Each structure stands twice: as C-alpha cells, then as structure tokens.
GROMACS .gro file of C-alpha atoms in nm:
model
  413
    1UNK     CA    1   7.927  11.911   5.250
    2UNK     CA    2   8.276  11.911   5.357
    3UNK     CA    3   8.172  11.892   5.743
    4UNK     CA    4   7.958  11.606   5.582
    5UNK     CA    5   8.261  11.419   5.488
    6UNK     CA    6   8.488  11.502   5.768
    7UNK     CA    7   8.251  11.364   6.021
    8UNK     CA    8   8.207  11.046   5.826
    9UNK     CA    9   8.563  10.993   5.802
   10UNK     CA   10   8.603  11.037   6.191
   11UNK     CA   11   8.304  10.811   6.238
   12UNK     CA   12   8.358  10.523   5.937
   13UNK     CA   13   8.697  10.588   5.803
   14UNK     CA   14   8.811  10.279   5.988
   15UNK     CA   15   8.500  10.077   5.932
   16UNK     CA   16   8.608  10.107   5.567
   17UNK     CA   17   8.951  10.088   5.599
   18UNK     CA   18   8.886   9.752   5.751
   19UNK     CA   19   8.657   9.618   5.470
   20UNK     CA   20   8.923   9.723   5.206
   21UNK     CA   21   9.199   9.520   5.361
   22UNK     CA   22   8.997   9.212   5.341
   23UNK     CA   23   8.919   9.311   4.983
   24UNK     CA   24   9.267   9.403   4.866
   25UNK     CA   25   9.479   9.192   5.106
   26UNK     CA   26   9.743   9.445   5.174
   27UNK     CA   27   9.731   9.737   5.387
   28UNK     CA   28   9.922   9.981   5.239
   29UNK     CA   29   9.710   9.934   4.912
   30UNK     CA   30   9.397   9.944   5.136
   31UNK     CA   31   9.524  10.315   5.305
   32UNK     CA   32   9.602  10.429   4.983
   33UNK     CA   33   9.259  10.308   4.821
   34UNK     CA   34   9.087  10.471   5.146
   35UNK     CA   35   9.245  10.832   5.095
   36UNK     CA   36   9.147  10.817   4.673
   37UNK     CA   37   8.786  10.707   4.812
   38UNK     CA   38   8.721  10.999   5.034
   39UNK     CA   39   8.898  11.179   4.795
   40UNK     CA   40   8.663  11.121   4.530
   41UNK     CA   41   8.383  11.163   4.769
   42UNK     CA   42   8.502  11.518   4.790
   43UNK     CA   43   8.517  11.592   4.442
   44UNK     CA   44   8.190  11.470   4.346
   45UNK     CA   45   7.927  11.458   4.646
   46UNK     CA   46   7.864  11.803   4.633
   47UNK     CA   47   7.761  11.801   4.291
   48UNK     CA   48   7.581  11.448   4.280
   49UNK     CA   49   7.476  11.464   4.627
   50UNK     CA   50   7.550  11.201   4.938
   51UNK     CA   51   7.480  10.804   4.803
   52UNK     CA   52   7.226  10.623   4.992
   53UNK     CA   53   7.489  10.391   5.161
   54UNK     CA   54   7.801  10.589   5.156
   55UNK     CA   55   7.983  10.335   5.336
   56UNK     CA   56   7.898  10.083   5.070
   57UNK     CA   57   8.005  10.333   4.799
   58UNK     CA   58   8.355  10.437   4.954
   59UNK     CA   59   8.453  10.054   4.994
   60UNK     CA   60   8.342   9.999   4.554
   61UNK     CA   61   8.486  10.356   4.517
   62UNK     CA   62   8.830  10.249   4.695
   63UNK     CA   63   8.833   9.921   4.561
   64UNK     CA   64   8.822  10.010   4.212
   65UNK     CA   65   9.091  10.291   4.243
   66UNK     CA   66   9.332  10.045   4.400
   67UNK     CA   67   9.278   9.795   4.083
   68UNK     CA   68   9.329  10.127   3.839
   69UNK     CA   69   9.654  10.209   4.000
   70UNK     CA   70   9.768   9.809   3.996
   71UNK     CA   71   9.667   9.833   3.620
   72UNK     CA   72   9.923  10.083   3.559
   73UNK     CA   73  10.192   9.956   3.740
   74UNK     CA   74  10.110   9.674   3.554
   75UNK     CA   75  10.223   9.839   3.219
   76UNK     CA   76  10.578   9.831   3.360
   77UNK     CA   77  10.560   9.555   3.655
   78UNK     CA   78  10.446   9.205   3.507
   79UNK     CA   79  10.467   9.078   3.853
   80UNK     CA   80  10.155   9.347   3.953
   81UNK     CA   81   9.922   9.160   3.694
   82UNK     CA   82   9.837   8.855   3.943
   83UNK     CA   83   9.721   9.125   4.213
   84UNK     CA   84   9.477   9.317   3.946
   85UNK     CA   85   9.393   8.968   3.891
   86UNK     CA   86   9.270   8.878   4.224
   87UNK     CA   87   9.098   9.221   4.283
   88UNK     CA   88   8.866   9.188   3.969
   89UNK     CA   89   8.805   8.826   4.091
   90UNK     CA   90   8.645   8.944   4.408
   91UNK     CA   91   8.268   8.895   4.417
   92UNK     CA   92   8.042   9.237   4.443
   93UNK     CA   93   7.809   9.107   4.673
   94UNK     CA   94   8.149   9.089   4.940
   95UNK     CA   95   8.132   9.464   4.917
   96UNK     CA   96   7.762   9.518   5.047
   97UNK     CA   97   7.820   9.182   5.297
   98UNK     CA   98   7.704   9.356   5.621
   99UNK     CA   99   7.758   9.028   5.839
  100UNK     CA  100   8.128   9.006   5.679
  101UNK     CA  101   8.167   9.410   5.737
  102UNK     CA  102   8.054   9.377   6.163
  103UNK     CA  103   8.321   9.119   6.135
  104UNK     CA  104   8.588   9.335   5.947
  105UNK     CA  105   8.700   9.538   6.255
  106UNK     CA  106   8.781   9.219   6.451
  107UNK     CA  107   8.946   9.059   6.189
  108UNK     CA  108   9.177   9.375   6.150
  109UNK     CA  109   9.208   9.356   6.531
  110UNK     CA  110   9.350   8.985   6.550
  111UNK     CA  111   9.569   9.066   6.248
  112UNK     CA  112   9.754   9.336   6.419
  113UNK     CA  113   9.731   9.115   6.764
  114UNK     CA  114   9.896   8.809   6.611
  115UNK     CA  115  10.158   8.649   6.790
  116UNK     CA  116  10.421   8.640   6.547
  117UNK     CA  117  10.486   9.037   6.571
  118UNK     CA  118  10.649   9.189   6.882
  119UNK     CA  119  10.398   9.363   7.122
  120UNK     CA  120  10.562   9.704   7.139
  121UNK     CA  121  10.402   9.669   6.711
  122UNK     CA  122  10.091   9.519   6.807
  123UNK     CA  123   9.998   9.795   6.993
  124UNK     CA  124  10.131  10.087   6.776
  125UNK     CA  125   9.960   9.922   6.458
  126UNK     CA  126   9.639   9.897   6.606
  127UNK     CA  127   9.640  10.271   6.723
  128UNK     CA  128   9.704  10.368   6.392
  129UNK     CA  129   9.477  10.122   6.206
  130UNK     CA  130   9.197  10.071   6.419
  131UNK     CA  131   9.155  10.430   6.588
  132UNK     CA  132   9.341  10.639   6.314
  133UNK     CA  133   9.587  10.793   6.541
  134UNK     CA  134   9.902  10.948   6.335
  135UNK     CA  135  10.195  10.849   6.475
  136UNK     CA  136  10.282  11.203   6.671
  137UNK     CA  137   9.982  11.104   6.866
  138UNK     CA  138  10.070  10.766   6.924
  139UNK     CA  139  10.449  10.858   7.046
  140UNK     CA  140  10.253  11.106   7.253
  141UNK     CA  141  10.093  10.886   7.405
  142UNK     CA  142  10.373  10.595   7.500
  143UNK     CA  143  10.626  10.882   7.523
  144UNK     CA  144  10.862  10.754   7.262
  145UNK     CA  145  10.992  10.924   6.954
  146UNK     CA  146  10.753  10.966   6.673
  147UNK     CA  147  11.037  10.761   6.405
  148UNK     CA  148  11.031  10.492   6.691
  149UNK     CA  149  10.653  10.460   6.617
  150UNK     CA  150  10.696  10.466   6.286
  151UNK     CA  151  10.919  10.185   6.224
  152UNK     CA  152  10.734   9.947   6.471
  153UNK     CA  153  10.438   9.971   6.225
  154UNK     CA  154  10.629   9.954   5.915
  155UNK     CA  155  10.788   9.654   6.042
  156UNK     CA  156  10.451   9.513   6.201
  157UNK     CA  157  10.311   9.529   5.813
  158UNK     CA  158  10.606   9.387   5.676
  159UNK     CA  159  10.547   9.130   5.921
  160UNK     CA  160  10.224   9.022   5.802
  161UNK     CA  161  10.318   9.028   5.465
  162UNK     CA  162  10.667   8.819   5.443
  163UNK     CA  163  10.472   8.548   5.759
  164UNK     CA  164  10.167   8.562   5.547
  165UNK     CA  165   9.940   8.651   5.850
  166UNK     CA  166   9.582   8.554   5.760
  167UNK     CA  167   9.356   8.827   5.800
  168UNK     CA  168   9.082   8.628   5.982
  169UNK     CA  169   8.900   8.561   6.335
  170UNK     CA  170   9.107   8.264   6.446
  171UNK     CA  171   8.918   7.930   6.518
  172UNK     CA  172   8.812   7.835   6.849
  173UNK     CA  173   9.052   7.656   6.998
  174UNK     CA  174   9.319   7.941   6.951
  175UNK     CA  175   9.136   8.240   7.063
  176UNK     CA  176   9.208   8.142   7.421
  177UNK     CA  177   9.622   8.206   7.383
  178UNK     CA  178   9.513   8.534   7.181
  179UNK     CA  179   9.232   8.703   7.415
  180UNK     CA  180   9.480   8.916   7.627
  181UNK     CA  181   9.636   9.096   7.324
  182UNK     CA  182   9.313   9.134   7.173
  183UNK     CA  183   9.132   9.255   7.493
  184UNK     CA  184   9.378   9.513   7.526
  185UNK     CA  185   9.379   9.654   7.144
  186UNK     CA  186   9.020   9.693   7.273
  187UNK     CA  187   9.031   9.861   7.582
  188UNK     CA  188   9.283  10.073   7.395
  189UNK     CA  189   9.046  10.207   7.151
  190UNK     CA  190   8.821  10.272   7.423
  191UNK     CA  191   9.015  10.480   7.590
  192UNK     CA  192   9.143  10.710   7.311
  193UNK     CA  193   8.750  10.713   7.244
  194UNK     CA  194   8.694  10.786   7.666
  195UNK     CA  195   8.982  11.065   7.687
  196UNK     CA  196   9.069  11.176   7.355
  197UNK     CA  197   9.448  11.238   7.339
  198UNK     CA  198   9.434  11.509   7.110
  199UNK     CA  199   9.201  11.769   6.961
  200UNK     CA  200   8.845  11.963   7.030
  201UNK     CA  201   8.661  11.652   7.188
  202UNK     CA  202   8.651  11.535   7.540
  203UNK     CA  203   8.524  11.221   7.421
  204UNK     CA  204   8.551  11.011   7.054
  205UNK     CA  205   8.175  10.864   7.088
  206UNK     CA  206   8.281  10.676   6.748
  207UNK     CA  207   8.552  10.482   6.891
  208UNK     CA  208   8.374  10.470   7.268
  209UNK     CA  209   8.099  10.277   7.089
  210UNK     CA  210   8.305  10.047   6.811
  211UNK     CA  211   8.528   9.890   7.128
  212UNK     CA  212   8.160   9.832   7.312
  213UNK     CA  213   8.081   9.630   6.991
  214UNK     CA  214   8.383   9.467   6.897
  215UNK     CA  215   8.361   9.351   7.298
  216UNK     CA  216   8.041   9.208   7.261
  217UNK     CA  217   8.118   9.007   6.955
  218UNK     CA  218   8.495   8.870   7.126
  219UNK     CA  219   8.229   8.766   7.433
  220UNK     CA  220   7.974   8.630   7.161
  221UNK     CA  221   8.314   8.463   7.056
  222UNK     CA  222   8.482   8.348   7.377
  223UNK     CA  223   8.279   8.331   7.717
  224UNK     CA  224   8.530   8.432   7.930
  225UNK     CA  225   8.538   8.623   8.306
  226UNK     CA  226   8.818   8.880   8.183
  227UNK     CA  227   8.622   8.945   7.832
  228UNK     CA  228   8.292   9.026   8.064
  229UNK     CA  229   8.537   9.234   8.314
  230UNK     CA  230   8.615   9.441   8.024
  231UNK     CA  231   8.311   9.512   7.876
  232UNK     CA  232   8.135   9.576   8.223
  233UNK     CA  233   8.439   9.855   8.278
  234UNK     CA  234   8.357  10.012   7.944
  235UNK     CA  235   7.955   9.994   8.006
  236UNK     CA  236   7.989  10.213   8.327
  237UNK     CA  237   8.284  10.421   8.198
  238UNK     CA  238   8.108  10.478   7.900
  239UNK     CA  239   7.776  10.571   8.075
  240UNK     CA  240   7.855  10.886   8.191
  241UNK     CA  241   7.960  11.004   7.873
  242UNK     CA  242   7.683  11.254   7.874
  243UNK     CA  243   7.801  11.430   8.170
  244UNK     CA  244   8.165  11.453   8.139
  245UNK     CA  245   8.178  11.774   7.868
  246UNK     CA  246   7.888  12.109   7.868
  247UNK     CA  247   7.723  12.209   7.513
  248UNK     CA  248   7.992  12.409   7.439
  249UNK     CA  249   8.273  12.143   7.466
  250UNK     CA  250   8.379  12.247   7.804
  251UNK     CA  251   8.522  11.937   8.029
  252UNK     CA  252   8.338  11.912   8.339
  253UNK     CA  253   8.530  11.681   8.638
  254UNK     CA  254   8.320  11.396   8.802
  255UNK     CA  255   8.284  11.526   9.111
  256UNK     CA  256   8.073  11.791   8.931
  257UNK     CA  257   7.892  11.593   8.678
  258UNK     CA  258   7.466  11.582   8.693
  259UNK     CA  259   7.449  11.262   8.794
  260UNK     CA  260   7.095  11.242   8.630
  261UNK     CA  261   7.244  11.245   8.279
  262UNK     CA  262   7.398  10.903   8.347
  263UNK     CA  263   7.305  10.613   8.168
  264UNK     CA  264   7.138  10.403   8.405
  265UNK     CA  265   7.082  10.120   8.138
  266UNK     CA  266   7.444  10.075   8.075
  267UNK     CA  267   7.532  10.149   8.454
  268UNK     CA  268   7.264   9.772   8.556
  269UNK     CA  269   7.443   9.603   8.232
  270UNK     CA  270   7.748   9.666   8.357
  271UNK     CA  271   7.710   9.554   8.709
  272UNK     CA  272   7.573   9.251   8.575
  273UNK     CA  273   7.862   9.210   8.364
  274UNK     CA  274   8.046   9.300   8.679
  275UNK     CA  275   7.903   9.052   8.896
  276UNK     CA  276   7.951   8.757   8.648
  277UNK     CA  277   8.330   8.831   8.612
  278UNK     CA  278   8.361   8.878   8.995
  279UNK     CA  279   8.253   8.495   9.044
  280UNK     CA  280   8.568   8.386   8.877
  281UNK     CA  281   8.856   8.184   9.084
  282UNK     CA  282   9.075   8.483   9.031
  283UNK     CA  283   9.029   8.870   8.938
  284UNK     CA  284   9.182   9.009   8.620
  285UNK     CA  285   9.285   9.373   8.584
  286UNK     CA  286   9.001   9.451   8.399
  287UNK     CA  287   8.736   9.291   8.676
  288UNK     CA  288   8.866   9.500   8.921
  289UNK     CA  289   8.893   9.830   8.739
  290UNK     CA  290   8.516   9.768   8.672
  291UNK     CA  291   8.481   9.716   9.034
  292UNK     CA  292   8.666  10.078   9.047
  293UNK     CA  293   8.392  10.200   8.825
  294UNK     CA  294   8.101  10.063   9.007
  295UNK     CA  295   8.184  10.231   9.319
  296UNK     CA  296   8.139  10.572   9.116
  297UNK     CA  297   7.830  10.441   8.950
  298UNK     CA  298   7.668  10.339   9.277
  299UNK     CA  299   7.755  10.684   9.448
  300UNK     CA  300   7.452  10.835   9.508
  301UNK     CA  301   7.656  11.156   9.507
  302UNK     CA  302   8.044  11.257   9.497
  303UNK     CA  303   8.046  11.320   9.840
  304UNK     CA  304   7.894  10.956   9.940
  305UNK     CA  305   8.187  10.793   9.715
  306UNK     CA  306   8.375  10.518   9.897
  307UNK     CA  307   8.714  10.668   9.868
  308UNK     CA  308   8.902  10.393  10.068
  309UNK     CA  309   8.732  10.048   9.896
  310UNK     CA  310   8.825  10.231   9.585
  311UNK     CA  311   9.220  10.259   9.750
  312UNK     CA  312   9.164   9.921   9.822
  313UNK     CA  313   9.085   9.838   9.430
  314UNK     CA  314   9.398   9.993   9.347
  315UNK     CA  315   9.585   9.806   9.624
  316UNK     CA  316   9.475   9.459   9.437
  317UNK     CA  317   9.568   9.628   9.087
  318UNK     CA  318   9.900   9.764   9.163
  319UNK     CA  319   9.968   9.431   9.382
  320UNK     CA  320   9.893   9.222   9.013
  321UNK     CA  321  10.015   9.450   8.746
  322UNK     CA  322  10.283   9.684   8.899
  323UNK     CA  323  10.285  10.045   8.721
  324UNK     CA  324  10.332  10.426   8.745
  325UNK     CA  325   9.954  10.476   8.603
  326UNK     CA  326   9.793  10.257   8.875
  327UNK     CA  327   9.979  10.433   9.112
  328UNK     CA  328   9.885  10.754   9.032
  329UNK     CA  329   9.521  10.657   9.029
  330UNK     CA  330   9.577  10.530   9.392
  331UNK     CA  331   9.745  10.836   9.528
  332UNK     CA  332   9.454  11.012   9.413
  333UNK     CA  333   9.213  10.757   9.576
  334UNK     CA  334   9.406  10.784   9.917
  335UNK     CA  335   9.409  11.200   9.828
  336UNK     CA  336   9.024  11.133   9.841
  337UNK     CA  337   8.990  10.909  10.131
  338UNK     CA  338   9.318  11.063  10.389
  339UNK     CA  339   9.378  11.443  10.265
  340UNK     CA  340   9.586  11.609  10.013
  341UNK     CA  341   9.852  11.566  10.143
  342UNK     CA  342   9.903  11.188  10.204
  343UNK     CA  343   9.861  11.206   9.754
  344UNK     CA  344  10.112  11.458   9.681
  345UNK     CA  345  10.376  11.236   9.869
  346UNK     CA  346  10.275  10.958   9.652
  347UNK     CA  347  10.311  11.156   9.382
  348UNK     CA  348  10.664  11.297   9.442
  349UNK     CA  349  10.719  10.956   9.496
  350UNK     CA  350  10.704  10.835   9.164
  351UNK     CA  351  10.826  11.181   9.016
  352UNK     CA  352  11.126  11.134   9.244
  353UNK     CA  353  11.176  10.833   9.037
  354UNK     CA  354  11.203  11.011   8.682
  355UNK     CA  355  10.871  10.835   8.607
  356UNK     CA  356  10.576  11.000   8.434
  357UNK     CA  357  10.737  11.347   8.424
  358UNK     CA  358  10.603  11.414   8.064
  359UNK     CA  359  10.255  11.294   8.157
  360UNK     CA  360  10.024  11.566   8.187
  361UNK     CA  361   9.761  11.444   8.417
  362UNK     CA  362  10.044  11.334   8.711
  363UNK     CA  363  10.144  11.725   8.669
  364UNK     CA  364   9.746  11.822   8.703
  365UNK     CA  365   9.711  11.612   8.970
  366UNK     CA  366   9.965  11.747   9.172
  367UNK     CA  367   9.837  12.082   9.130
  368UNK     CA  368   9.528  11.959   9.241
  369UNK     CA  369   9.674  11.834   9.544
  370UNK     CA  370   9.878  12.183   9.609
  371UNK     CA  371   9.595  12.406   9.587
  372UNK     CA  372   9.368  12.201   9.829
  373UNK     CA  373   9.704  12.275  10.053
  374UNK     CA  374   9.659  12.592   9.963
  375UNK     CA  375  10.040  12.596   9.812
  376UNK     CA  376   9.881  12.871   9.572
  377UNK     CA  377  10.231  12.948   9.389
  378UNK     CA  378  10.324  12.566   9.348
  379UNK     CA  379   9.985  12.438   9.250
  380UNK     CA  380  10.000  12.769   8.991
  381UNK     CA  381  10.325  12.596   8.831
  382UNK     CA  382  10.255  12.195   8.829
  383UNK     CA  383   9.894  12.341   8.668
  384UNK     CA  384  10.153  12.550   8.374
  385UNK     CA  385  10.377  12.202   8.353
  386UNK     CA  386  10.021  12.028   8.247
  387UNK     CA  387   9.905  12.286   8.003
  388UNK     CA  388  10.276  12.291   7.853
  389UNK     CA  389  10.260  11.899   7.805
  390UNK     CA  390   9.813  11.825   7.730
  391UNK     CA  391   9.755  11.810   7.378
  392UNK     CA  392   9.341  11.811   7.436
  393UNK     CA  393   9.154  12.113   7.399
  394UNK     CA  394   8.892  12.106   7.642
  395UNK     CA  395   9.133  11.947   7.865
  396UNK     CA  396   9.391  12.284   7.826
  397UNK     CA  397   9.088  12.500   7.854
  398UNK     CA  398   9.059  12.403   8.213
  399UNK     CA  399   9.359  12.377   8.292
  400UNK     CA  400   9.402  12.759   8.168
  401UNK     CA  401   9.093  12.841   8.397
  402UNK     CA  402   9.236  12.672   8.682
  403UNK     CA  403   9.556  12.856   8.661
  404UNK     CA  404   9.356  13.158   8.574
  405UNK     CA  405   9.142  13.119   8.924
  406UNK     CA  406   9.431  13.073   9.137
  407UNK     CA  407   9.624  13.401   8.976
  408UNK     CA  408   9.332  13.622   9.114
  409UNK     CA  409   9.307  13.429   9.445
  410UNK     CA  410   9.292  13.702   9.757
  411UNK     CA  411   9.632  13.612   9.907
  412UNK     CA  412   9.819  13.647   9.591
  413UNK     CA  413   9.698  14.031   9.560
   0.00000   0.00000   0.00000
C-alpha cells in the first residue's frame, strides 16, 4: 500500500495540487492541504482500502483539512473567519468537475507565467509547482544556490497574492503576449519528464505525458506555428521513450536503441505537426529543434543519421538564440558528422570560457570525444568529473561502466 501511494503522488500529486489552489485560492494553504491529504491517505487506505476515485477523494480530503486548520486559527485570528467562509461556500460538484480539473494544470501554468513576476520566478515556481522539483533540484539544475531558489518562489507567491493574480486561462486576446512564457514552463516539464534530473528513472512518463496534454489544450487554445513546433518536438522526443532505458532501469544511448520499439504513431503526428510549423514566415526555436528530432526519427538506422543537416539545425538555433547548451549539442553534431576531434575543440572552447563547467553532460561528452581519440587516461577523468557532478541514477550507472571499461582497456595493463 505504501508503493500504492508513492506512485500516485509521483503520478497525481500535482494534478491535485492544482485543483486545490483553485479551491482554496492560496498556494501555501493548497501545499499544506496536499501533504495532510496524502497524509491521511496513509493512515487510513490500508485499513479501508483504495477509494474508487482517489484523485477525487484527496482534493475533498485536502480541502476539508485546510478549512479545519482555518477554523482554528480562527479561534485566535478574526481576520481567518472570511477565508473558512469562502472554503465552505465552494460548491461540491467543483471537486468532481473533470472538465474544470483538465483545465487546472494550465491555469496553475499561466499563474506562475504571468507577466507581473520576474522570469528568473516564473520559471523556478513552475518547477516546483508544476513538476514537484524541491528546490536542491531546481538550483541543480540552473546552477544557482539552493536559498537563491528559494526566495525567487517565495517572492513569486507573494507576488500573486499582494497583485491579486487571477488564477485563470487568460481570454483570447491576451494569450498571444503570454504564449512564449507559457510554452516554455511546458517544454520545461517535458524535459525534467524526458531526462529526469535526479533519482532511479531515466524518464518521468508522468510529466512526459502531462506537458503532451497541457500542449494540446494551449494549441486547442491558440493556433499558433511555435505552439505546433513544440508539441511536434515533444511527439518525436517522446516516442522513443520505450527504447531509451532496459527492464532493469539501465540507460541505453540512441545510437544503440531498437529502433522497432519506437512509436511510429507519435513519430507521423509529429512530422505532421512538424510540417505545419515549418510553413511559417519564420522558424522558432522550437520548429527547428523538432526538425533536429525528425532527422533521428527518419534514420532508418544510427549509422544512416544525417549528421551535418543536423549541424546545420544547430547552426540556425545557435544563430537565433545564442547559448552554451546549443553549442554543446552542435559540437557533438559536427563530432558526428567531421571526427572527434573537430567536437572536443568546441568543447574546450566553451570550457575555456568558464561556461558549463558544473554541467555533467559537457564533462561526459568530452570523455566521449577522448576515448574515440583514444586519450584513454583523459577520457577516464572528464568520465569521473561527470559521475562527481550527475545526480541520475541510471545516468551514474553508465557513467561508472564507462569508466569501468576503459580501466581494463589492453594499453592501460
């Protein structure tokens, strides 16, 4: 029973969280009110067995243990009585509203995407809201102190609460000044879903699939060429989900991946998506890195991969949105496409200027690069530098083997 729960607060936790802000309008009260829910799911499920919609009975659980704790403060806080006020005024059938639920996670998104806080918030509120990320993982992640973290998303809900930020789906007319915020929130739950940052899992299918949905429903929302980009990248990313980790957990690299265990149904979607977004006047970021991901999807095999129109890609990127991350992913297109060697000088490159040193995957790409050179001792110690700074599992497990494999090579003996 406890695996029970744990899995359904990895898979729903969010889903619920989501429902109780719009049911408690505060989100504080609604984390607390989440925690007492599962809580009580603990205590009593494994007497009086699992509910028939436990989702449904964690939002009434959590509701109704926020309003007992705003009764007692109300004993010694008159101003609280207003708030247990409002919560009893809430109608029950809002609780079991699925059509207001599917919207819940959107709303929650365009809260924490609203214009009025600073984007350095935005994006560290919606990592901890909308994917659950604690804060070490989230500082991990941008490289910043965890306390930096922190206060951006104290001061992102203080934010909301002194500007009165409606949590809602803004109308029409104002989505259009909001979609790149709230576009990226997405693609950023994808990708914690895609490469997990931290723990057993190669992949968070929970998250993978909510920023598929949430996608569908902004498109649903707002037609629009970068909103179709997006969810086309996603679709083929997301299709080879199957292939990317063994049974056992074990990551597997994509060169190696059974290419039969793709999903072929999301791989056409996607290209259709693809196609639509590529008839625009001009490309956004996300068009082309689905453009990047249809190469790979058309490859018949690793081998027949078009290394250099995939350089190319990352030409057009890096030419429109400048960064360290794009131009790691094009030294190891050009690695691909020229040799080895031509990506580890891209790669010092960018190490040379103090950029991405505490990002484990430059580090494992380098190594990658050195042992193809057959720089056995060198590749041994950029492959330690990644283990010392990954915090996945399957992810250090390979990067152990790796290290592991190149310790026994012949010349080393």
């Amino acid at each position: 029973m406890e695996r029970v729960i744990e899995d359904l607060y990895r898979q729903h936790s969010r889903r619920v969280l989501a429902t109780l802000i719009r049911l408690l309008g505060d989100f504080d009260r609604a984390e607390e009110a989440l925690q007492d829910a599962f809580a009580a799911a603990a205590r009593t499920w494994p007497t009086d067995g699992i509910p028939g919609n436990p989702f449904a009975w964690l939002v009434s659980t959590g509701r109704f243990k926020a309003i007992d704790t705003i009764r007692r403060r109300a004993r010694f806080d008159a101003s609280q009585q207003h708030i247990e006020d409002s919560l009893y005024s809430v109608d029950e059938t809002e609780i079991g509203d699925m059509e207001a639920i599917e919207d819940d996670m959107l709303r929650l998104i365009f809260t924490c995407c609203h214009p009025a806080i600073p984007a350095d918030a935005q994006t560290a509120m919606a990592l901890r809201e909308i994917c659950g990320l604690t804060t070490e993982e989230i500082a991990h992640a941008f490289l910043v102190p965890a306390p930096t973290v922190a206060q951006r998303i104290v001061r992102a809900k203080n934010r909301i609460r002194s500007a009165k930020i409606p949590y809602e789906v803004p109308d029409r007319d104002a989505l259009p000044q909001r979609l790149d915020q709230v576009l990226h929130v997405i693609y950023l739950v994808f990708n914690e879903g895609y490469s997990a940052s931290s723990g057993i899992d190669v992949v968070r299918a929970d998250l993978t699939a909510e920023a598929i949905r949430l996608a569908r429903l902004l498109l649903t929302l707002l037609p629009h060429p970068d909103a179709s980009g997006l969810l086309a990248l996603m679709l083929l990313q997301e299709s080879r989900r199957l292939a990317r980790s063994k049974e056992q957990g074990s990551l597997v690299l994509l060169a190696d991946q059974d290419r039969s265990l793709w999903d072929h149904a999301k791989i056409a979607e996607g290209l259709a998506l693809l196609a639509e977004a590529m008839r625009a006047a001009e490309l956004g970021a996300y068009t082309v890195q689905a453009a990047i991901a249809a190469e790979h999807a058309r490859a018949p095999t690793a081998e027949k991969t078009d290394w250099r129109r995939i350089a190319f890609y990352y030409d057009l990127l890096l030419a429109a949105q400048p960064s360290p991350i794009v131009e790691l992913n094009r030294a190891v297109a050009i690695a691909m496409a020229e040799g080895p060697a031509k990506g580890l000088d891209l790669i010092d490159a960018i190490l040379g200027r103090q950029e991405l040193k505490a990002y484990h995957l430059v580090h494992s790409a380098r190594a990658d690069f050195l042992r193809r050179l057959d720089r056995t001792e060198e590749a041994i110690a950029a492959y330690q530098t990644a283990l010392s700074l990954c915090r996945q599992e399957p992810e250090q497990a390979f990067l152990r083997k790796r290290i592991s494999e190149l310790a026994a090579a012949p010349e080393r003996q």
